[in-house]
């Protein structure tokens, strides 16, 4: 290759469809006129019709991400790890690129560190904490070893993930470019507070047109309003060099933070939107071929550009709607004596509803839901569909009401006075298993407490202190007041020492005192990720789980695996039994808080406000706590489950 990078061939266990290994280096030649073509047809149903995506794929060798949004880091890493293409992530932020090159990644996601190390550094993956005991059958190890004729096992298909600040070079080299930039809500001008700010998208698009000297496929990965692809196409066409053609695709991501790696390895669906033209179909088929290397064909769905763009906004709006639905019910439960957990469980058993996203809490957060709902609101108003806009805006209103209602309940229980009282806030991330605190309900709650002149001590196991301060200080008119009344602690015990109340905001496992039925209690069990059968294939299999200290991050790399008798496919073959080798996970159960220790250091009466229903109230009441859980009647008004 001209840039000196090695040419990687895929492992023999997963050959490229329709390609011979000897063709790979030729197909990925820079001279596209010399590229051999091969046909592919894929039929997917959508909107009651059948879409025929066929023709000649454009062979893809280099995928380049223009990235500002941290969520796209896992996507690029998994793509490099699971496919035979080289992936380069470029960003104007040099510090962020340096972090991606280091062992301290800029974001936390279970399993991400190992995936990045494998794809970036040719480091063999021995332990993937993405495969938690809650994965429910999604634990699958990539075949990372192949046997050579001598019987020695060696790693292949690695070292294909690169990070750089040289955006122009990445654009020039790439066959396919993902545009993954922020699309924040506008803070001024027309559409302020609702419309998406597409300035970063336009800037990236203009840069692509300026630099590209040969044909490119440009993939819109950012969450954008419907018909944004048309604007991208117009900008590219108006600024393209003579003879250069661009195909624009929409390929929204549907991963959830906290389970991003698992969602990427085993996606529910891959959506690819394209123009209904031969060139558009060809571009869509090329991108589909990349995903098809690890995603089943039936889960790769093609549709028109506008449907693809709107599907992302619609999915997030519907998920947020479910959360607001159950949060609205939680208010009724607290007033009537019903238990929101029991109500949501009963509703979730209905196959038409399902159990997902039916957990009450202090309100949804994250970078997507609020922003995307406002996008739909603004789109509806632009189309003069005011009733539709009001419907979706009600979801945001309910979310704000839930945070305000939780605040008022805390104030009421603490004798309608927070002045001078210490409140320990456990959790600042908007959900567990991520260090993302954007739009976290904790931000609103902490500001509300400070407004009541309380002292707030915050602890979160993953969100960095500087990020907490940035979130709290943003747009705040009294930063000195915040710093005077807020402290960020390194342990939960320090945050709770001398507190009048504990407020659980994020459902981190370490905060819970519930006995998890998923974890067996047998002495000395092990957690097996994968069973290796006689044919060398891996089958997801959960055996048992072991207790132990909290896992360190980044995880330490264990010693080299024991060879698996010449068989391929295992990550760490530890032992052999009648059913073959097992793969042991180095990750162990996170250490839980000692609530009796917390109780010993708190002021009386002791209150715990459980905003996530992760605590066993009966156990805490035996320690002397007064427990107030969201969606459940107050302990001071509860008699045999009936509110007085």
JSON list of N, CA, C and O in Angstrom, two decimals, residues 281-327:
[
{"chain": "A", "resi": 281, "resn": "UNK", "atom": "N", "xyz": [-28.20, 2.53, -5.36]},
{"chain": "A", "resi": 281, "resn": "UNK", "atom": "CA", "xyz": [-28.29, 1.11, -5.00]},
{"chain": "A", "resi": 281, "resn": "UNK", "atom": "C", "xyz": [-26.91, 0.48, -4.92]},
{"chain": "A", "resi": 281, "resn": "UNK", "atom": "O", "xyz": [-26.64, -0.35, -4.05]},
{"chain": "A", "resi": 282, "resn": "UNK", "atom": "N", "xyz": [-26.03, 0.87, -5.84]},
{"chain": "A", "resi": 282, "resn": "UNK", "atom": "CA", "xyz": [-24.68, 0.32, -5.84]},
{"chain": "A", "resi": 282, "resn": "UNK", "atom": "C", "xyz": [-23.92, 0.74, -4.59]},
{"chain": "A", "resi": 282, "resn": "UNK", "atom": "O", "xyz": [-23.23, -0.08, -3.96]},
{"chain": "A", "resi": 283, "resn": "UNK", "atom": "N", "xyz": [-24.05, 2.00, -4.21]},
{"chain": "A", "resi": 283, "resn": "UNK", "atom": "CA", "xyz": [-23.38, 2.49, -3.00]},
{"chain": "A", "resi": 283, "resn": "UNK", "atom": "C", "xyz": [-23.92, 1.78, -1.76]},
{"chain": "A", "resi": 283, "resn": "UNK", "atom": "O", "xyz": [-23.16, 1.39, -0.87]},
{"chain": "A", "resi": 284, "resn": "UNK", "atom": "N", "xyz": [-25.24, 1.60, -1.70]},
{"chain": "A", "resi": 284, "resn": "UNK", "atom": "CA", "xyz": [-25.85, 0.91, -0.56]},
{"chain": "A", "resi": 284, "resn": "UNK", "atom": "C", "xyz": [-25.37, -0.52, -0.47]},
{"chain": "A", "resi": 284, "resn": "UNK", "atom": "O", "xyz": [-25.09, -1.04, 0.62]},
{"chain": "A", "resi": 285, "resn": "UNK", "atom": "N", "xyz": [-25.26, -1.19, -1.61]},
{"chain": "A", "resi": 285, "resn": "UNK", "atom": "CA", "xyz": [-24.77, -2.57, -1.63]},
{"chain": "A", "resi": 285, "resn": "UNK", "atom": "C", "xyz": [-23.33, -2.66, -1.15]},
{"chain": "A", "resi": 285, "resn": "UNK", "atom": "O", "xyz": [-22.94, -3.62, -0.48]},
{"chain": "A", "resi": 286, "resn": "UNK", "atom": "N", "xyz": [-22.52, -1.65, -1.45]},
{"chain": "A", "resi": 286, "resn": "UNK", "atom": "CA", "xyz": [-21.13, -1.65, -1.01]},
{"chain": "A", "resi": 286, "resn": "UNK", "atom": "C", "xyz": [-21.03, -1.55, 0.50]},
{"chain": "A", "resi": 286, "resn": "UNK", "atom": "O", "xyz": [-20.25, -2.27, 1.13]},
{"chain": "A", "resi": 287, "resn": "UNK", "atom": "N", "xyz": [-21.81, -0.67, 1.10]},
{"chain": "A", "resi": 287, "resn": "UNK", "atom": "CA", "xyz": [-21.80, -0.55, 2.55]},
{"chain": "A", "resi": 287, "resn": "UNK", "atom": "C", "xyz": [-22.40, -1.79, 3.20]},
{"chain": "A", "resi": 287, "resn": "UNK", "atom": "O", "xyz": [-21.89, -2.27, 4.23]},
{"chain": "A", "resi": 288, "resn": "UNK", "atom": "N", "xyz": [-23.44, -2.33, 2.60]},
{"chain": "A", "resi": 288, "resn": "UNK", "atom": "CA", "xyz": [-24.05, -3.55, 3.15]},
{"chain": "A", "resi": 288, "resn": "UNK", "atom": "C", "xyz": [-23.05, -4.70, 3.17]},
{"chain": "A", "resi": 288, "resn": "UNK", "atom": "O", "xyz": [-23.06, -5.53, 4.09]},
{"chain": "A", "resi": 289, "resn": "UNK", "atom": "N", "xyz": [-22.17, -4.73, 2.17]},
{"chain": "A", "resi": 289, "resn": "UNK", "atom": "CA", "xyz": [-21.17, -5.80, 2.10]},
{"chain": "A", "resi": 289, "resn": "UNK", "atom": "C", "xyz": [-20.19, -5.73, 3.26]},
{"chain": "A", "resi": 289, "resn": "UNK", "atom": "O", "xyz": [-19.70, -6.76, 3.75]},
{"chain": "A", "resi": 290, "resn": "UNK", "atom": "N", "xyz": [-19.89, -4.53, 3.73]},
{"chain": "A", "resi": 290, "resn": "UNK", "atom": "CA", "xyz": [-19.01, -4.38, 4.89]},
{"chain": "A", "resi": 290, "resn": "UNK", "atom": "C", "xyz": [-19.68, -4.96, 6.13]},
{"chain": "A", "resi": 290, "resn": "UNK", "atom": "O", "xyz": [-19.11, -5.76, 6.87]},
{"chain": "A", "resi": 291, "resn": "UNK", "atom": "N", "xyz": [-20.94, -4.55, 6.37]},
{"chain": "A", "resi": 291, "resn": "UNK", "atom": "CA", "xyz": [-21.66, -5.04, 7.54]},
{"chain": "A", "resi": 291, "resn": "UNK", "atom": "C", "xyz": [-21.92, -6.54, 7.49]},
{"chain": "A", "resi": 291, "resn": "UNK", "atom": "O", "xyz": [-21.96, -7.22, 8.51]},
{"chain": "A", "resi": 292, "resn": "UNK", "atom": "N", "xyz": [-22.10, -7.06, 6.27]},
{"chain": "A", "resi": 292, "resn": "UNK", "atom": "CA", "xyz": [-22.44, -8.48, 6.11]},
{"chain": "A", "resi": 292, "resn": "UNK", "atom": "C", "xyz": [-21.33, -9.40, 6.60]},
{"chain": "A", "resi": 292, "resn": "UNK", "atom": "O", "xyz": [-21.56, -10.60, 6.75]},
{"chain": "A", "resi": 293, "resn": "UNK", "atom": "N", "xyz": [-20.16, -8.87, 6.88]},
{"chain": "A", "resi": 293, "resn": "UNK", "atom": "CA", "xyz": [-19.07, -9.70, 7.37]},
{"chain": "A", "resi": 293, "resn": "UNK", "atom": "C", "xyz": [-19.30, -10.17, 8.81]},
{"chain": "A", "resi": 293, "resn": "UNK", "atom": "O", "xyz": [-18.63, -11.09, 9.26]},
{"chain": "A", "resi": 294, "resn": "UNK", "atom": "N", "xyz": [-20.23, -9.52, 9.53]},
{"chain": "A", "resi": 294, "resn": "UNK", "atom": "CA", "xyz": [-20.57, -10.03, 10.86]},
{"chain": "A", "resi": 294, "resn": "UNK", "atom": "C", "xyz": [-22.05, -9.90, 11.21]},
{"chain": "A", "resi": 294, "resn": "UNK", "atom": "O", "xyz": [-22.49, -10.43, 12.23]},
{"chain": "A", "resi": 295, "resn": "UNK", "atom": "N", "xyz": [-22.82, -9.23, 10.37]},
{"chain": "A", "resi": 295, "resn": "UNK", "atom": "CA", "xyz": [-24.26, -9.07, 10.63]},
{"chain": "A", "resi": 295, "resn": "UNK", "atom": "C", "xyz": [-25.04, -9.94, 9.65]},
{"chain": "A", "resi": 295, "resn": "UNK", "atom": "O", "xyz": [-24.78, -9.90, 8.44]},
{"chain": "A", "resi": 296, "resn": "UNK", "atom": "N", "xyz": [-26.00, -10.73, 10.13]},
{"chain": "A", "resi": 296, "resn": "UNK", "atom": "CA", "xyz": [-26.81, -11.54, 9.21]},
{"chain": "A", "resi": 296, "resn": "UNK", "atom": "C", "xyz": [-27.49, -10.68, 8.15]},
{"chain": "A", "resi": 296, "resn": "UNK", "atom": "O", "xyz": [-27.95, -9.57, 8.43]},
{"chain": "A", "resi": 297, "resn": "UNK", "atom": "N", "xyz": [-27.57, -11.21, 6.95]},
{"chain": "A", "resi": 297, "resn": "UNK", "atom": "CA", "xyz": [-28.13, -10.46, 5.83]},
{"chain": "A", "resi": 297, "resn": "UNK", "atom": "C", "xyz": [-29.54, -9.97, 6.10]},
{"chain": "A", "resi": 297, "resn": "UNK", "atom": "O", "xyz": [-29.92, -8.86, 5.70]},
{"chain": "A", "resi": 298, "resn": "UNK", "atom": "N", "xyz": [-30.34, -10.79, 6.81]},
{"chain": "A", "resi": 298, "resn": "UNK", "atom": "CA", "xyz": [-31.73, -10.40, 7.03]},
{"chain": "A", "resi": 298, "resn": "UNK", "atom": "C", "xyz": [-31.87, -9.20, 7.96]},
{"chain": "A", "resi": 298, "resn": "UNK", "atom": "O", "xyz": [-32.94, -8.59, 8.06]},
{"chain": "A", "resi": 299, "resn": "UNK", "atom": "N", "xyz": [-30.80, -8.84, 8.64]},
{"chain": "A", "resi": 299, "resn": "UNK", "atom": "CA", "xyz": [-30.85, -7.68, 9.54]},
{"chain": "A", "resi": 299, "resn": "UNK", "atom": "C", "xyz": [-30.30, -6.41, 8.89]},
{"chain": "A", "resi": 299, "resn": "UNK", "atom": "O", "xyz": [-30.23, -5.38, 9.53]},
{"chain": "A", "resi": 300, "resn": "UNK", "atom": "N", "xyz": [-29.88, -6.50, 7.65]},
{"chain": "A", "resi": 300, "resn": "UNK", "atom": "CA", "xyz": [-29.40, -5.33, 6.91]},
{"chain": "A", "resi": 300, "resn": "UNK", "atom": "C", "xyz": [-30.54, -4.85, 6.02]},
{"chain": "A", "resi": 300, "resn": "UNK", "atom": "O", "xyz": [-30.89, -5.49, 5.03]},
{"chain": "A", "resi": 301, "resn": "UNK", "atom": "N", "xyz": [-31.15, -3.75, 6.39]},
{"chain": "A", "resi": 301, "resn": "UNK", "atom": "CA", "xyz": [-32.36, -3.27, 5.75]},
{"chain": "A", "resi": 301, "resn": "UNK", "atom": "C", "xyz": [-32.04, -2.02, 4.94]},
{"chain": "A", "resi": 301, "resn": "UNK", "atom": "O", "xyz": [-31.40, -1.09, 5.43]},
{"chain": "A", "resi": 302, "resn": "UNK", "atom": "N", "xyz": [-32.50, -1.99, 3.70]},
{"chain": "A", "resi": 302, "resn": "UNK", "atom": "CA", "xyz": [-32.29, -0.82, 2.85]},
{"chain": "A", "resi": 302, "resn": "UNK", "atom": "C", "xyz": [-33.62, -0.12, 2.62]},
{"chain": "A", "resi": 302, "resn": "UNK", "atom": "O", "xyz": [-34.68, -0.74, 2.57]},
{"chain": "A", "resi": 303, "resn": "UNK", "atom": "N", "xyz": [-33.54, 1.20, 2.49]},
{"chain": "A", "resi": 303, "resn": "UNK", "atom": "CA", "xyz": [-34.74, 2.02, 2.27]},
{"chain": "A", "resi": 303, "resn": "UNK", "atom": "C", "xyz": [-34.31, 3.35, 1.66]},
{"chain": "A", "resi": 303, "resn": "UNK", "atom": "O", "xyz": [-33.13, 3.57, 1.41]},
{"chain": "A", "resi": 304, "resn": "UNK", "atom": "N", "xyz": [-35.29, 4.24, 1.42]},
{"chain": "A", "resi": 304, "resn": "UNK", "atom": "CA", "xyz": [-34.90, 5.53, 0.85]},
{"chain": "A", "resi": 304, "resn": "UNK", "atom": "C", "xyz": [-34.29, 6.42, 1.91]},
{"chain": "A", "resi": 304, "resn": "UNK", "atom": "O", "xyz": [-34.41, 6.18, 3.11]},
{"chain": "A", "resi": 305, "resn": "UNK", "atom": "N", "xyz": [-33.62, 7.45, 1.46]},
{"chain": "A", "resi": 305, "resn": "UNK", "atom": "CA", "xyz": [-32.86, 8.32, 2.36]},
{"chain": "A", "resi": 305, "resn": "UNK", "atom": "C", "xyz": [-33.73, 8.96, 3.43]},
{"chain": "A", "resi": 305, "resn": "UNK", "atom": "O", "xyz": [-33.36, 9.01, 4.60]},
{"chain": "A", "resi": 306, "resn": "UNK", "atom": "N", "xyz": [-34.90, 9.44, 3.04]},
{"chain": "A", "resi": 306, "resn": "UNK", "atom": "CA", "xyz": [-35.73, 10.18, 3.99]},
{"chain": "A", "resi": 306, "resn": "UNK", "atom": "C", "xyz": [-36.28, 9.25, 5.07]},
{"chain": "A", "resi": 306, "resn": "UNK", "atom": "O", "xyz": [-36.36, 9.63, 6.24]},
{"chain": "A", "resi": 307, "resn": "UNK", "atom": "N", "xyz": [-36.64, 8.04, 4.69]},
{"chain": "A", "resi": 307, "resn": "UNK", "atom": "CA", "xyz": [-37.12, 7.07, 5.67]},
{"chain": "A", "resi": 307, "resn": "UNK", "atom": "C", "xyz": [-36.02, 6.71, 6.66]},
{"chain": "A", "resi": 307, "resn": "UNK", "atom": "O", "xyz": [-36.27, 6.57, 7.86]},
{"chain": "A", "resi": 308, "resn": "UNK", "atom": "N", "xyz": [-34.81, 6.56, 6.17]},
{"chain": "A", "resi": 308, "resn": "UNK", "atom": "CA", "xyz": [-33.68, 6.22, 7.04]},
{"chain": "A", "resi": 308, "resn": "UNK", "atom": "C", "xyz": [-33.42, 7.33, 8.04]},
{"chain": "A", "resi": 308, "resn": "UNK", "atom": "O", "xyz": [-33.24, 7.08, 9.24]},
{"chain": "A", "resi": 309, "resn": "UNK", "atom": "N", "xyz": [-33.41, 8.57, 7.57]},
{"chain": "A", "resi": 309, "resn": "UNK", "atom": "CA", "xyz": [-33.17, 9.70, 8.47]},
{"chain": "A", "resi": 309, "resn": "UNK", "atom": "C", "xyz": [-34.25, 9.80, 9.54]},
{"chain": "A", "resi": 309, "resn": "UNK", "atom": "O", "xyz": [-33.96, 10.01, 10.73]},
{"chain": "A", "resi": 310, "resn": "UNK", "atom": "N", "xyz": [-35.51, 9.66, 9.13]},
{"chain": "A", "resi": 310, "resn": "UNK", "atom": "CA", "xyz": [-36.62, 9.81, 10.07]},
{"chain": "A", "resi": 310, "resn": "UNK", "atom": "C", "xyz": [-36.70, 8.63, 11.03]},
{"chain": "A", "resi": 310, "resn": "UNK", "atom": "O", "xyz": [-37.15, 8.78, 12.17]},
{"chain": "A", "resi": 311, "resn": "UNK", "atom": "N", "xyz": [-36.24, 7.45, 10.61]},
{"chain": "A", "resi": 311, "resn": "UNK", "atom": "CA", "xyz": [-36.34, 6.26, 11.46]},
{"chain": "A", "resi": 311, "resn": "UNK", "atom": "C", "xyz": [-35.53, 6.42, 12.74]},
{"chain": "A", "resi": 311, "resn": "UNK", "atom": "O", "xyz": [-35.94, 5.94, 13.81]},
{"chain": "A", "resi": 312, "resn": "UNK", "atom": "N", "xyz": [-34.39, 7.10, 12.67]},
{"chain": "A", "resi": 312, "resn": "UNK", "atom": "CA", "xyz": [-33.57, 7.32, 13.86]},
{"chain": "A", "resi": 312, "resn": "UNK", "atom": "C", "xyz": [-34.28, 8.25, 14.84]},
{"chain": "A", "resi": 312, "resn": "UNK", "atom": "O", "xyz": [-34.36, 7.97, 16.04]},
{"chain": "A", "resi": 313, "resn": "UNK", "atom": "N", "xyz": [-34.80, 9.36, 14.33]},
{"chain": "A", "resi": 313, "resn": "UNK", "atom": "CA", "xyz": [-35.53, 10.29, 15.20]},
{"chain": "A", "resi": 313, "resn": "UNK", "atom": "C", "xyz": [-36.76, 9.62, 15.79]},
{"chain": "A", "resi": 313, "resn": "UNK", "atom": "O", "xyz": [-37.06, 9.78, 16.98]},
{"chain": "A", "resi": 314, "resn": "UNK", "atom": "N", "xyz": [-37.46, 8.85, 14.97]},
{"chain": "A", "resi": 314, "resn": "UNK", "atom": "CA", "xyz": [-38.67, 8.19, 15.44]},
{"chain": "A", "resi": 314, "resn": "UNK", "atom": "C", "xyz": [-38.37, 7.16, 16.52]},
{"chain": "A", "resi": 314, "resn": "UNK", "atom": "O", "xyz": [-39.09, 7.05, 17.52]},
{"chain": "A", "resi": 315, "resn": "UNK", "atom": "N", "xyz": [-37.29, 6.40, 16.35]},
{"chain": "A", "resi": 315, "resn": "UNK", "atom": "CA", "xyz": [-36.94, 5.38, 17.33]},
{"chain": "A", "resi": 315, "resn": "UNK", "atom": "C", "xyz": [-36.62, 6.01, 18.68]},
{"chain": "A", "resi": 315, "resn": "UNK", "atom": "O", "xyz": [-37.10, 5.55, 19.73]},
{"chain": "A", "resi": 316, "resn": "UNK", "atom": "N", "xyz": [-35.82, 7.08, 18.68]},
{"chain": "A", "resi": 316, "resn": "UNK", "atom": "CA", "xyz": [-35.48, 7.73, 19.94]},
{"chain": "A", "resi": 316, "resn": "UNK", "atom": "C", "xyz": [-36.71, 8.38, 20.59]},
{"chain": "A", "resi": 316, "resn": "UNK", "atom": "O", "xyz": [-36.86, 8.35, 21.82]},
{"chain": "A", "resi": 317, "resn": "UNK", "atom": "N", "xyz": [-37.57, 8.97, 19.78]},
{"chain": "A", "resi": 317, "resn": "UNK", "atom": "CA", "xyz": [-38.78, 9.59, 20.33]},
{"chain": "A", "resi": 317, "resn": "UNK", "atom": "C", "xyz": [-39.68, 8.53, 20.96]},
{"chain": "A", "resi": 317, "resn": "UNK", "atom": "O", "xyz": [-40.26, 8.76, 22.03]},
{"chain": "A", "resi": 318, "resn": "UNK", "atom": "N", "xyz": [-39.81, 7.37, 20.34]},
{"chain": "A", "resi": 318, "resn": "UNK", "atom": "CA", "xyz": [-40.65, 6.32, 20.88]},
{"chain": "A", "resi": 318, "resn": "UNK", "atom": "C", "xyz": [-40.06, 5.73, 22.16]},
{"chain": "A", "resi": 318, "resn": "UNK", "atom": "O", "xyz": [-40.79, 5.38, 23.10]},
{"chain": "A", "resi": 319, "resn": "UNK", "atom": "N", "xyz": [-38.74, 5.61, 22.21]},
{"chain": "A", "resi": 319, "resn": "UNK", "atom": "CA", "xyz": [-38.10, 5.10, 23.43]},
{"chain": "A", "resi": 319, "resn": "UNK", "atom": "C", "xyz": [-38.29, 6.09, 24.58]},
{"chain": "A", "resi": 319, "resn": "UNK", "atom": "O", "xyz": [-38.59, 5.70, 25.71]},
{"chain": "A", "resi": 320, "resn": "UNK", "atom": "N", "xyz": [-38.09, 7.37, 24.29]},
{"chain": "A", "resi": 320, "resn": "UNK", "atom": "CA", "xyz": [-38.31, 8.38, 25.31]},
{"chain": "A", "resi": 320, "resn": "UNK", "atom": "C", "xyz": [-39.77, 8.40, 25.76]},
{"chain": "A", "resi": 320, "resn": "UNK", "atom": "O", "xyz": [-40.08, 8.61, 26.94]},
{"chain": "A", "resi": 321, "resn": "UNK", "atom": "N", "xyz": [-40.66, 8.16, 24.81]},
{"chain": "A", "resi": 321, "resn": "UNK", "atom": "CA", "xyz": [-42.09, 8.13, 25.13]},
{"chain": "A", "resi": 321, "resn": "UNK", "atom": "C", "xyz": [-42.40, 7.02, 26.13]},
{"chain": "A", "resi": 321, "resn": "UNK", "atom": "O", "xyz": [-43.19, 7.20, 27.07]},
{"chain": "A", "resi": 322, "resn": "UNK", "atom": "N", "xyz": [-41.78, 5.85, 25.97]},
{"chain": "A", "resi": 322, "resn": "UNK", "atom": "CA", "xyz": [-42.00, 4.75, 26.90]},
{"chain": "A", "resi": 322, "resn": "UNK", "atom": "C", "xyz": [-41.53, 5.12, 28.31]},
{"chain": "A", "resi": 322, "resn": "UNK", "atom": "O", "xyz": [-42.19, 4.80, 29.31]},
{"chain": "A", "resi": 323, "resn": "UNK", "atom": "N", "xyz": [-40.39, 5.80, 28.39]},
{"chain": "A", "resi": 323, "resn": "UNK", "atom": "CA", "xyz": [-39.90, 6.21, 29.71]},
{"chain": "A", "resi": 323, "resn": "UNK", "atom": "C", "xyz": [-40.85, 7.21, 30.35]},
{"chain": "A", "resi": 323, "resn": "UNK", "atom": "O", "xyz": [-41.18, 7.11, 31.54]},
{"chain": "A", "resi": 324, "resn": "UNK", "atom": "N", "xyz": [-41.32, 8.18, 29.56]},
{"chain": "A", "resi": 324, "resn": "UNK", "atom": "CA", "xyz": [-42.27, 9.15, 30.11]},
{"chain": "A", "resi": 324, "resn": "UNK", "atom": "C", "xyz": [-43.59, 8.49, 30.47]},
{"chain": "A", "resi": 324, "resn": "UNK", "atom": "O", "xyz": [-44.26, 8.89, 31.42]},
{"chain": "A", "resi": 325, "resn": "UNK", "atom": "N", "xyz": [-43.98, 7.47, 29.72]},
{"chain": "A", "resi": 325, "resn": "UNK", "atom": "CA", "xyz": [-45.20, 6.73, 30.05]},
{"chain": "A", "resi": 325, "resn": "UNK", "atom": "C", "xyz": [-45.12, 6.14, 31.45]},
{"chain": "A", "resi": 325, "resn": "UNK", "atom": "O", "xyz": [-46.02, 6.30, 32.28]},
{"chain": "A", "resi": 326, "resn": "UNK", "atom": "N", "xyz": [-44.03, 5.42, 31.72]},
{"chain": "A", "resi": 326, "resn": "UNK", "atom": "CA", "xyz": [-43.92, 4.76, 33.02]},
{"chain": "A", "resi": 326, "resn": "UNK", "atom": "C", "xyz": [-43.65, 5.77, 34.12]},
{"chain": "A", "resi": 326, "resn": "UNK", "atom": "O", "xyz": [-44.09, 5.57, 35.27]},
{"chain": "A", "resi": 327, "resn": "UNK", "atom": "N", "xyz": [-42.97, 6.86, 33.81]},
{"chain": "A", "resi": 327, "resn": "UNK", "atom": "CA", "xyz": [-42.76, 7.90, 34.82]},
{"chain": "A", "resi": 327, "resn": "UNK", "atom": "C", "xyz": [-44.08, 8.58, 35.19]},
{"chain": "A", "resi": 327, "resn": "UNK", "atom": "O", "xyz": [-44.29, 8.95, 36.35]}
]
